[in-house]
mmCIF file of C-alpha atoms in Angstrom:
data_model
loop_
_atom_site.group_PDB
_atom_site.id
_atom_site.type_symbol
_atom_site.label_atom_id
_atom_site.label_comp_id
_atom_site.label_asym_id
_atom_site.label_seq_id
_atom_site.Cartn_x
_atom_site.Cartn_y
_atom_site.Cartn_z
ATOM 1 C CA UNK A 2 0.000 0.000 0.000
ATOM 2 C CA UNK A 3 1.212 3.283 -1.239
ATOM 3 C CA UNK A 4 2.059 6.330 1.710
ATOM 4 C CA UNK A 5 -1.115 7.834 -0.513
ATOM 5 C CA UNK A 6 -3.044 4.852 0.006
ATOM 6 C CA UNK A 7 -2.298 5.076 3.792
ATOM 7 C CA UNK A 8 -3.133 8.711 4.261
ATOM 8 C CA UNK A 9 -6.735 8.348 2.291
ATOM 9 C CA UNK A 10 -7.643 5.265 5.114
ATOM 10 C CA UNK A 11 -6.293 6.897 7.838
ATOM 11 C CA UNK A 12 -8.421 10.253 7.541
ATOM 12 C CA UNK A 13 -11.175 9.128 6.203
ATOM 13 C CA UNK A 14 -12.330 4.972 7.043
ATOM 14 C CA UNK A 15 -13.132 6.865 10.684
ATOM 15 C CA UNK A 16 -15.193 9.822 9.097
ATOM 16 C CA UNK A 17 -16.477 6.789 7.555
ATOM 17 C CA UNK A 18 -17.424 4.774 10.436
ATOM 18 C CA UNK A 19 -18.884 7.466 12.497
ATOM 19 C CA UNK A 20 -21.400 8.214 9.096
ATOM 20 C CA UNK A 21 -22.125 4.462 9.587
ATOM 21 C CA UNK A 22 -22.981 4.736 13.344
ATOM 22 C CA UNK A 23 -25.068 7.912 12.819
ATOM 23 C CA UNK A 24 -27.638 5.670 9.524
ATOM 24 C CA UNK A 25 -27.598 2.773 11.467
ATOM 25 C CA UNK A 26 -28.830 5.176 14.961
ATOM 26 C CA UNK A 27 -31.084 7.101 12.556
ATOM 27 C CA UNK A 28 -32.526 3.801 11.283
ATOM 28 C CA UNK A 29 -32.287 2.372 15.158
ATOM 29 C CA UNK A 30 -34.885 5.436 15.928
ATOM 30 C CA UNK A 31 -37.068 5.184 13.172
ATOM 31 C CA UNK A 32 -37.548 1.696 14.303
ATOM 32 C CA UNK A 33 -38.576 2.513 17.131
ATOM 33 C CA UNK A 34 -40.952 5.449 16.476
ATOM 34 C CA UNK A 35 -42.486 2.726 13.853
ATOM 35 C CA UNK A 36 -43.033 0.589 16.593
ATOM 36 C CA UNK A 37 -44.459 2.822 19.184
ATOM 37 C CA UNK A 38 -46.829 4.259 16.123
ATOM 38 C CA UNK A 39 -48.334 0.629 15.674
ATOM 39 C CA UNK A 40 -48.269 0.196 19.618
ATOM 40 C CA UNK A 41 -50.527 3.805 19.693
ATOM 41 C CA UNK A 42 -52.408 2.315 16.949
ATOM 42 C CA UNK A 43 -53.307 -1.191 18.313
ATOM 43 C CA UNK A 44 -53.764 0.396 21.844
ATOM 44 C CA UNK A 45 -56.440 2.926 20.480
ATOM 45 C CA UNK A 46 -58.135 0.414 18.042
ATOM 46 C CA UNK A 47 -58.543 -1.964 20.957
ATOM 47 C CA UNK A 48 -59.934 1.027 23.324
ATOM 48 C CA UNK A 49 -62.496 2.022 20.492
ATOM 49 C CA UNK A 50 -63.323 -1.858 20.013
ATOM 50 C CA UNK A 51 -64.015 -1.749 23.840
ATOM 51 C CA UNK A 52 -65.590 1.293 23.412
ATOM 52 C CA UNK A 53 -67.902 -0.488 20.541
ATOM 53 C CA UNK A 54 -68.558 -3.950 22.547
ATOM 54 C CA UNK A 55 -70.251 -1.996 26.007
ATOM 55 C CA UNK A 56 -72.294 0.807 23.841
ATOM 56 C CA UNK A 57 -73.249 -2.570 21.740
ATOM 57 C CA UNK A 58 -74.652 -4.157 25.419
ATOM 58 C CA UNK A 59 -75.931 -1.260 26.396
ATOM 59 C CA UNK A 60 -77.955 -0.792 23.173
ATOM 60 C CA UNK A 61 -79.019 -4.536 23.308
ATOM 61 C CA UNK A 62 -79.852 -3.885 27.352
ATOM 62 C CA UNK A 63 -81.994 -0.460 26.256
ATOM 63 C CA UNK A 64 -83.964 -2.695 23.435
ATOM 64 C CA UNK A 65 -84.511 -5.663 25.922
ATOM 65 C CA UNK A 66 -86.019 -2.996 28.414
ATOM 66 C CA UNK A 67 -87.782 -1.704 25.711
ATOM 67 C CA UNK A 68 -89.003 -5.317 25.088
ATOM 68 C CA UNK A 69 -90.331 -5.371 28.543
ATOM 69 C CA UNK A 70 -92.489 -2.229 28.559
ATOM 70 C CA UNK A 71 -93.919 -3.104 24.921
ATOM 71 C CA UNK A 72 -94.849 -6.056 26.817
ATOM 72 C CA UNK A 73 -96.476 -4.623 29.638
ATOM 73 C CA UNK A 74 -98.249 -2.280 27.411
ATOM 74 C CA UNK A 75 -99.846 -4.803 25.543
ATOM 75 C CA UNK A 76 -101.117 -6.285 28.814
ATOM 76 C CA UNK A 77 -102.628 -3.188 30.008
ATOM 77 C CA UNK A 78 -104.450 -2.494 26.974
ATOM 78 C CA UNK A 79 -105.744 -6.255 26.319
ATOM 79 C CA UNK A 80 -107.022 -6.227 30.386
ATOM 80 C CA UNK A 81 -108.878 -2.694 29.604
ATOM 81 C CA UNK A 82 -113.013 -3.322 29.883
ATOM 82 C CA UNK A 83 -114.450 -2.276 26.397
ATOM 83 C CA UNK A 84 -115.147 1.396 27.598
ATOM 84 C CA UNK A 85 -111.706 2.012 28.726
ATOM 85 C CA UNK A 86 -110.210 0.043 25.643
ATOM 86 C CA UNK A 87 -112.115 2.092 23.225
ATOM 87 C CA UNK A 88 -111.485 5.355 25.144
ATOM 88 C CA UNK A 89 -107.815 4.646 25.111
ATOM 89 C CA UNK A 90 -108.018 3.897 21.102
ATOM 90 C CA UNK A 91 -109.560 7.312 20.391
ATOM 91 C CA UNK A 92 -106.992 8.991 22.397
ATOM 92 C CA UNK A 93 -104.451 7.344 20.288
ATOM 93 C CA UNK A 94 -106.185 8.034 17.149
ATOM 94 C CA UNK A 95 -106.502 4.068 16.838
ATOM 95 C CA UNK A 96 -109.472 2.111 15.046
ATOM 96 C CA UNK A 97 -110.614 0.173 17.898
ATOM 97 C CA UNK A 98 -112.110 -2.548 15.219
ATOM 98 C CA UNK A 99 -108.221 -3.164 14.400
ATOM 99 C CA UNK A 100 -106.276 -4.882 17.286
ATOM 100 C CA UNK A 101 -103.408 -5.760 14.718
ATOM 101 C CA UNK A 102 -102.938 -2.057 14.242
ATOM 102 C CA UNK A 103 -103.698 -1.167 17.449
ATOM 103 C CA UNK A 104 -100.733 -3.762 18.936
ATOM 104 C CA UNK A 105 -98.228 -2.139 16.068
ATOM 105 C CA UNK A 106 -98.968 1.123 17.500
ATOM 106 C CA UNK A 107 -98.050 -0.271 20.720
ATOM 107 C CA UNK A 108 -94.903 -2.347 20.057
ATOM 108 C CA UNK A 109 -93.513 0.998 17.439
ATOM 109 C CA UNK A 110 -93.711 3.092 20.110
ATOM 110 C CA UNK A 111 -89.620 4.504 21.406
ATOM 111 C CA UNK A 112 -89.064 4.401 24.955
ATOM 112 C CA UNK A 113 -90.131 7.699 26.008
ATOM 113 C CA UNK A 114 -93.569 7.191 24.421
ATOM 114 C CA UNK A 115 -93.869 3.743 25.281
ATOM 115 C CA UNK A 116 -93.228 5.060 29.049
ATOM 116 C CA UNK A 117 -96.019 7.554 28.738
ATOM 117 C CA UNK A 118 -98.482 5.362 27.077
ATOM 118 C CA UNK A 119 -97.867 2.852 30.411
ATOM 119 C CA UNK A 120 -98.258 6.067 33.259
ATOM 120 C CA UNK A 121 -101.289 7.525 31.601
ATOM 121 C CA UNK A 122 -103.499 3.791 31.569
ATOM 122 C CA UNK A 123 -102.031 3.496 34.931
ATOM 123 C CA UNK A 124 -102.819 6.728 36.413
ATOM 124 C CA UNK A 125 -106.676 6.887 34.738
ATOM 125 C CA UNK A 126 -107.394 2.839 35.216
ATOM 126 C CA UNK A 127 -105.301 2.195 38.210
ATOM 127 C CA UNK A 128 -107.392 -1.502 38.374
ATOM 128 C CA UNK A 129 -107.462 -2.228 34.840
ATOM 129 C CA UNK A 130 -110.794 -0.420 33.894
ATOM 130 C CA UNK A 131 -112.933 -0.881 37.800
ATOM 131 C CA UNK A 132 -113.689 1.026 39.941
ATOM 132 C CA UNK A 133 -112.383 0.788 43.178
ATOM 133 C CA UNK A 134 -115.326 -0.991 44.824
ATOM 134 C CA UNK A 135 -115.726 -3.308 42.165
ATOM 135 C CA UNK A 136 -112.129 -4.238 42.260
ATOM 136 C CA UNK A 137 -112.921 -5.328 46.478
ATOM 137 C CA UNK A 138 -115.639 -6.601 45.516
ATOM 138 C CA UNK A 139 -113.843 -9.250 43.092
ATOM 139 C CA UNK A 140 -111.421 -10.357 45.851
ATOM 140 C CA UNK A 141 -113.560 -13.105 47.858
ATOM 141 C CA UNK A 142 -112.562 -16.187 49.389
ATOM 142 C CA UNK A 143 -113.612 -19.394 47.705
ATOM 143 C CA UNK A 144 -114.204 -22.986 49.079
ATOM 144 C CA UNK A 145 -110.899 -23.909 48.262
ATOM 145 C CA UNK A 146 -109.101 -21.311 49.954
ATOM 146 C CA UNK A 147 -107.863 -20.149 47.004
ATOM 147 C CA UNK A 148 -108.443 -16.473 46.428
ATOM 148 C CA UNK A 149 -111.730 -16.246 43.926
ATOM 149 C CA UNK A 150 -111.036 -12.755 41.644
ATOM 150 C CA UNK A 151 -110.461 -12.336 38.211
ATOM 151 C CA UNK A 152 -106.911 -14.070 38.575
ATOM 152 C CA UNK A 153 -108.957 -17.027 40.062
ATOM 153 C CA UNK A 154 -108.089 -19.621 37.068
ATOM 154 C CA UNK A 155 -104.639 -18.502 36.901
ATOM 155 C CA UNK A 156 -104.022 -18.853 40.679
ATOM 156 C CA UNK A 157 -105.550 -22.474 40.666
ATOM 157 C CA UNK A 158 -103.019 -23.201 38.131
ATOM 158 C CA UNK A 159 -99.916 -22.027 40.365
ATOM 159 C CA UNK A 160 -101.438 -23.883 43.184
ATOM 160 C CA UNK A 161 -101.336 -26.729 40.989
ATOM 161 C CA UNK A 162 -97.467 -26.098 39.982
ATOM 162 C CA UNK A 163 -96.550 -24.799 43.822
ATOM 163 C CA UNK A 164 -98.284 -28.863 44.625
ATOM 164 C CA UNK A 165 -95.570 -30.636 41.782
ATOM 165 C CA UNK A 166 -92.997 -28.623 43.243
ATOM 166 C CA UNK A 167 -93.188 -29.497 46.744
ATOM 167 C CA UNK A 168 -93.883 -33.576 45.274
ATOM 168 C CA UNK A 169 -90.485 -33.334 43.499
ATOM 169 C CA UNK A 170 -92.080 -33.385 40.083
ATOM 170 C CA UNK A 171 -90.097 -30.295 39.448
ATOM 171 C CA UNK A 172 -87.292 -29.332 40.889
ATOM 172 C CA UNK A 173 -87.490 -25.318 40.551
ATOM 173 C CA UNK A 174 -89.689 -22.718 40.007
ATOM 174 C CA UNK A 175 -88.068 -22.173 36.668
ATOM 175 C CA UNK A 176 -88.817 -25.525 35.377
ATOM 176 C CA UNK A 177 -92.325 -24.954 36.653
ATOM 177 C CA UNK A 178 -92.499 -21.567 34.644
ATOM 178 C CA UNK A 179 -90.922 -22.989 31.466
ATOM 179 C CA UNK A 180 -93.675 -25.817 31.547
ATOM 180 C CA UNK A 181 -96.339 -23.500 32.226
ATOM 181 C CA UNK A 182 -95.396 -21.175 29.494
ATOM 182 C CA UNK A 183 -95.408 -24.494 26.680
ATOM 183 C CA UNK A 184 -98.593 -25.828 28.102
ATOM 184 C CA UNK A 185 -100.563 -23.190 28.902
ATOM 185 C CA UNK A 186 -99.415 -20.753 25.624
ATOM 186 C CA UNK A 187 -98.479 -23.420 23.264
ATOM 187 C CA UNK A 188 -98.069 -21.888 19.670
ATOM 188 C CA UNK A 189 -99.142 -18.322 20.546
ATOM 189 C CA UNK A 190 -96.014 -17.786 22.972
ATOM 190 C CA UNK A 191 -96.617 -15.730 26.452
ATOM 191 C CA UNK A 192 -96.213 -12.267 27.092
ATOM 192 C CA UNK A 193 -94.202 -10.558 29.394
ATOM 193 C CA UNK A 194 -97.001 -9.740 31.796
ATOM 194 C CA UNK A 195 -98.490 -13.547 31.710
ATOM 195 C CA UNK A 196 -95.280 -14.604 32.910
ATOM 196 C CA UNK A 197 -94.444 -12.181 35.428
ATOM 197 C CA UNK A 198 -98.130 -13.117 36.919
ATOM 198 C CA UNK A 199 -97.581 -16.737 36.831
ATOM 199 C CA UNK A 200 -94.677 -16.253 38.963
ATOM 200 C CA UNK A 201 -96.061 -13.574 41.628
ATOM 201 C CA UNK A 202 -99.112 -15.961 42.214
ATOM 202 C CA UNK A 203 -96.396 -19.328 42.503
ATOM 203 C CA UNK A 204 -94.827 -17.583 45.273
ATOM 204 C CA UNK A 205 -98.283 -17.525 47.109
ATOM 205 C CA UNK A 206 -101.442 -19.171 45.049
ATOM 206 C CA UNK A 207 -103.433 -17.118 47.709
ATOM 207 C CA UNK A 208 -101.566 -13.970 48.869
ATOM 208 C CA UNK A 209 -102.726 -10.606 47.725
ATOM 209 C CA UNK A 210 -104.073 -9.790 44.140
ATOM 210 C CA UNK A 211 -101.452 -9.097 41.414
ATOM 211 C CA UNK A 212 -101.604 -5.235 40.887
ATOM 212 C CA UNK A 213 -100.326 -3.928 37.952
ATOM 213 C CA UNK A 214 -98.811 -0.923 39.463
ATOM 214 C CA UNK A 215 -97.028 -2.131 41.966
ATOM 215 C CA UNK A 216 -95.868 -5.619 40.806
ATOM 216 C CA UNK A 217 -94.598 -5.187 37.027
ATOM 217 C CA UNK A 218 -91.483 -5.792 38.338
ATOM 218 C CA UNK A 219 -91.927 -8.720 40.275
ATOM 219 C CA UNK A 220 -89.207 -11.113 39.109
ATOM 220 C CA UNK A 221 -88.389 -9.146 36.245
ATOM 221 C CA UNK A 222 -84.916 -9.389 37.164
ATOM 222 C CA UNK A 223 -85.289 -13.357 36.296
ATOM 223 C CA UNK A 224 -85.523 -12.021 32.733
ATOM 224 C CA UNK A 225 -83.840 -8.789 31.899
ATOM 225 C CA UNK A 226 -81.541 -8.126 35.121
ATOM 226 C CA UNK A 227 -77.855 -8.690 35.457
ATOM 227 C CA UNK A 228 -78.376 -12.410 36.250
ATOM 228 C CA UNK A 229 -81.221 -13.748 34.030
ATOM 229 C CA UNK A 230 -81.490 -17.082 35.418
ATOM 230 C CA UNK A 231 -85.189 -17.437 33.295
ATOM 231 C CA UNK A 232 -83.418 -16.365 30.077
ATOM 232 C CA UNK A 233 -80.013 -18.609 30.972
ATOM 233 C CA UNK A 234 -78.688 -20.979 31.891
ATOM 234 C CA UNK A 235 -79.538 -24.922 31.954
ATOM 235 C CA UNK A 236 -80.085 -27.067 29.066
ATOM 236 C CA UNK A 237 -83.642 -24.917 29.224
ATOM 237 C CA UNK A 238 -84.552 -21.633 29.540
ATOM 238 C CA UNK A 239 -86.814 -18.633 27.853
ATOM 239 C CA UNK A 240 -86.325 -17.532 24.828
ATOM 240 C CA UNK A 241 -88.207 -14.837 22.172
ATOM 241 C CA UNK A 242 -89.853 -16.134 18.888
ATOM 242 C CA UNK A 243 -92.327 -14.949 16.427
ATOM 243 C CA UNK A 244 -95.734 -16.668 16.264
ATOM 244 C CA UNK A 245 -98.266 -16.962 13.739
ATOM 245 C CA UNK A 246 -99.426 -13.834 13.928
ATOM 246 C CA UNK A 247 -96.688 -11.970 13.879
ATOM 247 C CA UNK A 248 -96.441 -10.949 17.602
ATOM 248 C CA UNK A 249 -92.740 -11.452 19.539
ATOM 249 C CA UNK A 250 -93.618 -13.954 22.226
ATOM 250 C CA UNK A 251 -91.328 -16.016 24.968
ATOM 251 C CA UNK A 252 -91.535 -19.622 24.749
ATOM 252 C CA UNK A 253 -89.242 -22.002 26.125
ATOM 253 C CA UNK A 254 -85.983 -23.155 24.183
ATOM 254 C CA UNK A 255 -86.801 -26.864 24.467
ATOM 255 C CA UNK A 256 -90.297 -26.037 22.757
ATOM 256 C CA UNK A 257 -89.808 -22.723 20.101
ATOM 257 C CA UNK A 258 -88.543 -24.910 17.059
ATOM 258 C CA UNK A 259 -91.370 -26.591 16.341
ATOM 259 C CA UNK A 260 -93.874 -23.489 16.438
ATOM 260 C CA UNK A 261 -91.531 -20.994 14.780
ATOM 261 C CA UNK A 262 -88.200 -20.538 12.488
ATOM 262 C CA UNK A 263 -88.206 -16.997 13.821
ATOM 263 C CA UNK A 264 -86.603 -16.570 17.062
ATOM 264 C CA UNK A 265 -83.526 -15.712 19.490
ATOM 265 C CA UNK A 266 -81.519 -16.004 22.624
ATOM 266 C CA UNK A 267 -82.334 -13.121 25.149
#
């Protein structure tokens, strides 16, 4: 190697090296802000999947509680007496003649309206259409101890279920309300309200009447609450389905495929 040769290396391999060092640091950095980009990335596309998943459940919570009070709508309006039925079908603008339209009405209503449909029937008919005396009058003791009323029928029937219980032929009340529901509803499906009755008067075939007021909430939470044990759970439990006529109903899982292609967990 020449003295020329030497002189070139010596000054400039290490000018060379430290331009090496500063890519390969440059690059080094780059890599890293790449990384820490995706990282930001990832990290706020799993926040806003988050964010999608609970405003998701609390959407399908707000349509199941929607559900409910369609529900119990349609059962205050189908227990009106003809007066009060047709005097709450004028108020609506509803043909009276028409109970298809007249339970669209009902089940298109948005919560708000839905809300104020249920605390204006409840406020003017506060016993389903009676008066007051006639509503004391109706709640008479019969031979059988049983309670005699206009929930007379169904309250025989919970006796009846309350008497299997206690015999072991079921072994909860939510078997008992599952077989209820198939046998006593069949193809039509139960609403909300005929369920929630069916298990008030099970508790206590002759304790007080069922008032529409004060117990539309009685074990609701069985259904629509945090733990659902009515709507999970088990190899059996209630689900919703469409029936014949069109009308969402609750039938029992074991029972909803052979009366309907149309229907869904809770």
């Amino acid at each position: 190697m020449t003295r020329a040769e030497l002189e070139f290396y010596s000054h400039n391999v290490p000018a060379i090296r430290k331009a090496l060092e500063r890519i390969a640091d440059a690059l080094e950095n780059k890599q890293q802000e790449n990384y820490e980009a995706e990282q930001a990335r990832l990290y706020t596309d799993d926040i806003k999947a988050q964010d999608d998943a609970i405003n998701e459940t609390f959407k399908a919570e707000e349509n199941e509680e929607l559900d409910t009070h369609h529900d119990y709508l349609h059962g205050l309006v189908q227990d009106l007496d003809n007066e009060a039925y047709f005097e709450f079908c004028n108020t609506h603008c509803l043909p009276a003649s028409d109970t298809v339209a007249v339970s669209n009405y009902i089940t298109d209503l948005d919560y708000d309206e839905c809300l104020g449909a249920i605390k204006e029937l409840e406020e003017e008919y506060p016993f389903g259409g009676k008066s007051d005396d006639q509503a004391n009058e109706d709640a008479i003791e019969s031979q059988d101890g049983v309670t005699y009323d206009d929930d007379y029928d169904l309250r025989v029937t919970a006796k009846m279920y309350d008497g299997e219980l206690q015999h072991g032929h079921f072994s909860t009340k939510k078997e008992c309300i599952l077989d209820y529901v198939t046998n006593e509803f069949g193809s039509q499906g139960a609403r909300y309200t005929d369920i929630i009755k069916f298990a008030f008067y099970l508790n206590d075939p002759s304790g007080v009447k069922f008032d529409s007021t004060r117990d539309r909430g009685y074990y609701s939470m069985g259904i629509s609450g945090r733990r659902p044990h009515l709507t999970t759970g088990g190899n059996d439990y209630l689900v919703k389905g469409i029936n014949k006529e069109g009308n969402e109903r609750y039938f029992a899982l074991s029972h909803v495929e052979s009366v309907t292609e149309y229907w869904k967990h809770i």
